[in-house]
C-alpha cells in the first residue's frame, strides 16, 4: 500500500464530496486518512507463520482451551465501514498448545483485512486448525456493523453472530454445548 497513492486518492475523495482539502480543518487529512487505512488493513502484510512464530508448545492437556472476548475491529468489504465486536475461540489440543497471545493475533490478522464476518469466522477457525492440528476448533463472533447502523436500514441495536465449528465441536453436541455455555451463549 503506497502512502503517496492513498493520500492522493483521499484528496480526490474529499474534493469529489464538494469540500476543499486545502482548508484549515482538512489540511493533512488525506495523509492522516491514508495512514489510518494502512493501519486498519495491516493484516494484508502479515502471514500466519509470522504471527505464530513457532509458539507451539508440547502439552498433555486434551481438554478444551478457550480464549473469549477478544476485541476485533474490521472493515466491511461492501461499504468499507467498520464492524466491531468480539471473538470467542476454543480448541481441543492434541499434543501441543499455542501461545495465548497468538490466538488474539490470529484474530487481528484476519480482521485487519476487508472482510465479511462470515468469512472472518471461517478464516480464524481454519488457521487455528492448521497450526495446532487440534481435535476440534470453535469460533463465535458477535459484532455490530456500521454499514447497518449508520446507513441503509439504520438499526442501532442489531448485532450479527456467526460461528464455525470444526472437528469435535461439530461432531459432538455435548462438546459444542460446553463451549457455548462457557462463553455465555
mmCIF file of C-alpha atoms in Angstrom:
data_model
loop_
_atom_site.group_PDB
_atom_site.id
_atom_site.type_symbol
_atom_site.label_atom_id
_atom_site.label_comp_id
_atom_site.label_asym_id
_atom_site.label_seq_id
_atom_site.Cartn_x
_atom_site.Cartn_y
_atom_site.Cartn_z
ATOM 1 C CA UNK A 1 0.000 0.000 0.000
ATOM 2 C CA UNK A 2 1.615 3.176 -1.175
ATOM 3 C CA UNK A 3 1.087 6.036 1.254
ATOM 4 C CA UNK A 4 1.531 8.530 -1.588
ATOM 5 C CA UNK A 5 -1.160 6.909 -3.754
ATOM 6 C CA UNK A 6 -3.598 6.512 -0.877
ATOM 7 C CA UNK A 7 -3.056 10.144 0.131
ATOM 8 C CA UNK A 8 -3.761 11.312 -3.403
ATOM 9 C CA UNK A 9 -6.924 9.166 -3.507
ATOM 10 C CA UNK A 10 -8.210 10.597 -0.230
ATOM 11 C CA UNK A 11 -7.511 14.101 -1.520
ATOM 12 C CA UNK A 12 -9.663 13.288 -4.567
ATOM 13 C CA UNK A 13 -12.444 11.806 -2.439
ATOM 14 C CA UNK A 14 -12.604 14.936 -0.284
ATOM 15 C CA UNK A 15 -12.672 17.134 -3.402
ATOM 16 C CA UNK A 16 -15.361 14.996 -5.039
ATOM 17 C CA UNK A 17 -17.519 15.349 -1.921
ATOM 18 C CA UNK A 18 -17.516 19.107 -2.568
ATOM 19 C CA UNK A 19 -15.018 20.012 0.148
ATOM 20 C CA UNK A 20 -11.780 21.925 -0.115
ATOM 21 C CA UNK A 21 -8.937 19.633 1.002
ATOM 22 C CA UNK A 22 -6.764 22.733 1.468
ATOM 23 C CA UNK A 23 -8.970 24.453 4.056
ATOM 24 C CA UNK A 24 -7.542 24.614 7.575
ATOM 25 C CA UNK A 25 -9.621 21.801 9.073
ATOM 26 C CA UNK A 26 -8.817 19.407 6.219
ATOM 27 C CA UNK A 27 -5.130 20.184 5.648
ATOM 28 C CA UNK A 28 -3.260 16.981 6.290
ATOM 29 C CA UNK A 29 -6.459 14.901 6.377
ATOM 30 C CA UNK A 30 -5.715 12.969 3.172
ATOM 31 C CA UNK A 31 -2.405 11.741 4.579
ATOM 32 C CA UNK A 32 -3.879 11.014 8.029
ATOM 33 C CA UNK A 33 -6.720 9.058 6.414
ATOM 34 C CA UNK A 34 -4.233 7.148 4.239
ATOM 35 C CA UNK A 35 -2.138 6.215 7.293
ATOM 36 C CA UNK A 36 -5.278 5.158 9.147
ATOM 37 C CA UNK A 37 -6.337 2.914 6.257
ATOM 38 C CA UNK A 38 -2.876 1.333 6.135
ATOM 39 C CA UNK A 39 -3.184 0.588 9.852
ATOM 40 C CA UNK A 40 -6.744 -0.740 9.562
ATOM 41 C CA UNK A 41 -5.716 -3.066 6.720
ATOM 42 C CA UNK A 42 -2.333 -4.168 8.062
ATOM 43 C CA UNK A 43 -3.449 -7.803 8.030
ATOM 44 C CA UNK A 44 -2.545 -7.967 4.341
ATOM 45 C CA UNK A 45 1.109 -7.513 5.307
ATOM 46 C CA UNK A 46 1.064 -10.391 7.818
ATOM 47 C CA UNK A 47 1.207 -14.161 7.455
ATOM 48 C CA UNK A 48 0.093 -16.973 9.725
ATOM 49 C CA UNK A 49 3.668 -18.283 10.020
ATOM 50 C CA UNK A 50 4.914 -14.841 11.021
ATOM 51 C CA UNK A 51 2.137 -14.405 13.599
ATOM 52 C CA UNK A 52 2.582 -17.836 15.230
ATOM 53 C CA UNK A 53 6.387 -17.578 15.088
ATOM 54 C CA UNK A 54 6.905 -21.103 16.428
ATOM 55 C CA UNK A 55 4.890 -20.512 19.616
ATOM 56 C CA UNK A 56 3.576 -24.086 19.807
ATOM 57 C CA UNK A 57 4.345 -25.979 22.985
ATOM 58 C CA UNK A 58 4.158 -29.662 23.859
ATOM 59 C CA UNK A 59 1.321 -30.427 26.267
ATOM 60 C CA UNK A 60 -0.506 -33.459 27.569
ATOM 61 C CA UNK A 61 -3.658 -31.355 28.003
ATOM 62 C CA UNK A 62 -6.513 -32.726 25.930
ATOM 63 C CA UNK A 63 -9.261 -30.559 27.441
ATOM 64 C CA UNK A 64 -10.903 -27.534 25.866
ATOM 65 C CA UNK A 65 -8.915 -24.293 25.781
ATOM 66 C CA UNK A 66 -10.955 -21.111 25.358
ATOM 67 C CA UNK A 67 -9.945 -17.514 24.744
ATOM 68 C CA UNK A 68 -13.058 -15.383 24.919
ATOM 69 C CA UNK A 69 -13.953 -11.733 24.460
ATOM 70 C CA UNK A 70 -11.119 -10.983 22.005
ATOM 71 C CA UNK A 71 -11.898 -7.485 20.721
ATOM 72 C CA UNK A 72 -11.933 -7.189 16.959
ATOM 73 C CA UNK A 73 -12.148 -4.301 14.545
ATOM 74 C CA UNK A 74 -12.643 -4.886 10.850
ATOM 75 C CA UNK A 75 -13.905 -3.169 7.718
ATOM 76 C CA UNK A 76 -16.873 -4.471 5.772
ATOM 77 C CA UNK A 77 -15.722 -5.214 2.244
ATOM 78 C CA UNK A 78 -19.025 -3.983 0.795
ATOM 79 C CA UNK A 79 -19.042 -0.425 2.198
ATOM 80 C CA UNK A 80 -15.612 -0.131 3.847
ATOM 81 C CA UNK A 81 -17.332 0.796 7.097
ATOM 82 C CA UNK A 82 -16.258 -0.707 10.428
ATOM 83 C CA UNK A 83 -17.689 -3.671 12.183
ATOM 84 C CA UNK A 84 -16.697 -4.018 15.793
ATOM 85 C CA UNK A 85 -17.144 -6.896 18.163
ATOM 86 C CA UNK A 86 -15.551 -9.802 19.906
ATOM 87 C CA UNK A 87 -14.435 -13.299 19.074
ATOM 88 C CA UNK A 88 -14.590 -16.378 21.262
ATOM 89 C CA UNK A 89 -12.130 -19.066 20.184
ATOM 90 C CA UNK A 90 -11.715 -22.601 21.511
ATOM 91 C CA UNK A 91 -9.722 -25.670 20.584
ATOM 92 C CA UNK A 92 -9.076 -29.146 21.935
ATOM 93 C CA UNK A 93 -5.314 -29.810 21.851
ATOM 94 C CA UNK A 94 -3.709 -32.990 20.562
ATOM 95 C CA UNK A 95 -0.176 -32.857 21.938
ATOM 96 C CA UNK A 96 0.530 -29.145 21.571
ATOM 97 C CA UNK A 97 -0.903 -25.806 22.631
ATOM 98 C CA UNK A 98 -0.451 -22.413 21.028
ATOM 99 C CA UNK A 99 0.811 -19.354 22.892
ATOM 100 C CA UNK A 100 -2.156 -17.470 24.320
ATOM 101 C CA UNK A 101 -1.411 -14.140 22.629
ATOM 102 C CA UNK A 102 -1.127 -15.892 19.272
ATOM 103 C CA UNK A 103 -4.855 -16.646 19.276
ATOM 104 C CA UNK A 104 -5.637 -12.928 19.586
ATOM 105 C CA UNK A 105 -3.008 -12.115 16.947
ATOM 106 C CA UNK A 106 -4.596 -14.577 14.511
ATOM 107 C CA UNK A 107 -7.979 -12.899 15.070
ATOM 108 C CA UNK A 108 -6.404 -9.485 14.448
ATOM 109 C CA UNK A 109 -4.534 -10.543 11.323
ATOM 110 C CA UNK A 110 -7.703 -11.681 9.553
ATOM 111 C CA UNK A 111 -9.869 -8.879 10.975
ATOM 112 C CA UNK A 112 -7.443 -6.266 9.626
ATOM 113 C CA UNK A 113 -8.451 -7.024 6.038
ATOM 114 C CA UNK A 114 -11.506 -6.003 4.048
ATOM 115 C CA UNK A 115 -13.857 -8.703 5.195
ATOM 116 C CA UNK A 116 -17.303 -10.093 5.763
ATOM 117 C CA UNK A 117 -17.944 -11.542 9.189
ATOM 118 C CA UNK A 118 -18.893 -14.985 7.876
ATOM 119 C CA UNK A 119 -15.523 -15.379 6.121
ATOM 120 C CA UNK A 120 -13.612 -13.918 9.051
ATOM 121 C CA UNK A 121 -15.076 -16.560 11.357
ATOM 122 C CA UNK A 122 -14.089 -19.353 8.956
ATOM 123 C CA UNK A 123 -10.565 -17.992 8.362
ATOM 124 C CA UNK A 124 -9.819 -17.854 12.097
ATOM 125 C CA UNK A 125 -11.086 -21.410 12.648
ATOM 126 C CA UNK A 126 -9.200 -22.823 9.655
ATOM 127 C CA UNK A 127 -5.986 -21.052 10.664
ATOM 128 C CA UNK A 128 -6.079 -22.344 14.237
ATOM 129 C CA UNK A 129 -6.877 -25.837 12.996
ATOM 130 C CA UNK A 130 -3.995 -25.819 10.519
ATOM 131 C CA UNK A 131 -1.486 -24.538 13.077
ATOM 132 C CA UNK A 132 -2.447 -26.749 16.041
ATOM 133 C CA UNK A 133 -3.898 -29.851 14.360
ATOM 134 C CA UNK A 134 -6.470 -29.709 17.169
ATOM 135 C CA UNK A 135 -9.126 -32.344 17.739
ATOM 136 C CA UNK A 136 -11.632 -29.533 17.213
ATOM 137 C CA UNK A 137 -11.865 -25.767 16.844
ATOM 138 C CA UNK A 138 -14.793 -23.438 17.563
ATOM 139 C CA UNK A 139 -15.101 -19.746 16.769
ATOM 140 C CA UNK A 140 -18.044 -17.473 17.556
ATOM 141 C CA UNK A 141 -18.014 -13.812 16.568
ATOM 142 C CA UNK A 142 -20.554 -11.224 17.606
ATOM 143 C CA UNK A 143 -20.288 -7.785 16.038
ATOM 144 C CA UNK A 144 -22.082 -4.542 15.321
ATOM 145 C CA UNK A 145 -21.875 -3.372 11.717
ATOM 146 C CA UNK A 146 -21.704 0.346 10.989
ATOM 147 C CA UNK A 147 -22.944 -0.334 7.433
ATOM 148 C CA UNK A 148 -26.230 -1.398 9.018
ATOM 149 C CA UNK A 149 -26.246 1.216 11.775
ATOM 150 C CA UNK A 150 -25.065 4.393 10.006
ATOM 151 C CA UNK A 151 -26.684 3.902 6.581
ATOM 152 C CA UNK A 152 -29.280 1.720 4.918
ATOM 153 C CA UNK A 153 -31.783 0.378 7.446
ATOM 154 C CA UNK A 154 -30.153 2.306 10.349
ATOM 155 C CA UNK A 155 -30.796 -0.348 13.013
ATOM 156 C CA UNK A 156 -28.824 0.763 16.060
ATOM 157 C CA UNK A 157 -29.337 -2.256 18.288
ATOM 158 C CA UNK A 158 -28.734 -5.058 15.832
ATOM 159 C CA UNK A 159 -25.762 -7.355 16.062
ATOM 160 C CA UNK A 160 -24.588 -10.260 13.979
ATOM 161 C CA UNK A 161 -23.457 -13.592 15.398
ATOM 162 C CA UNK A 162 -21.546 -16.123 13.325
ATOM 163 C CA UNK A 163 -19.979 -19.440 14.234
ATOM 164 C CA UNK A 164 -17.762 -22.108 12.773
ATOM 165 C CA UNK A 165 -17.413 -25.489 14.461
ATOM 166 C CA UNK A 166 -14.744 -27.934 13.284
ATOM 167 C CA UNK A 167 -13.937 -31.488 14.344
ATOM 168 C CA UNK A 168 -15.147 -32.434 17.823
ATOM 169 C CA UNK A 169 -17.180 -29.215 18.131
ATOM 170 C CA UNK A 170 -19.132 -30.102 15.005
ATOM 171 C CA UNK A 171 -19.424 -33.826 15.689
ATOM 172 C CA UNK A 172 -20.308 -33.757 19.384
ATOM 173 C CA UNK A 173 -23.384 -31.955 20.659
ATOM 174 C CA UNK A 174 -22.016 -32.112 24.232
ATOM 175 C CA UNK A 175 -18.669 -30.554 23.276
ATOM 176 C CA UNK A 176 -20.408 -27.787 21.342
ATOM 177 C CA UNK A 177 -22.807 -27.149 24.263
ATOM 178 C CA UNK A 178 -19.945 -26.997 26.776
ATOM 179 C CA UNK A 179 -18.207 -24.355 24.648
ATOM 180 C CA UNK A 180 -21.377 -22.316 24.195
ATOM 181 C CA UNK A 181 -22.127 -22.465 27.932
ATOM 182 C CA UNK A 182 -18.605 -21.402 28.846
ATOM 183 C CA UNK A 183 -18.783 -18.346 26.586
ATOM 184 C CA UNK A 184 -22.228 -17.489 27.951
ATOM 185 C CA UNK A 185 -24.311 -18.271 24.873
#
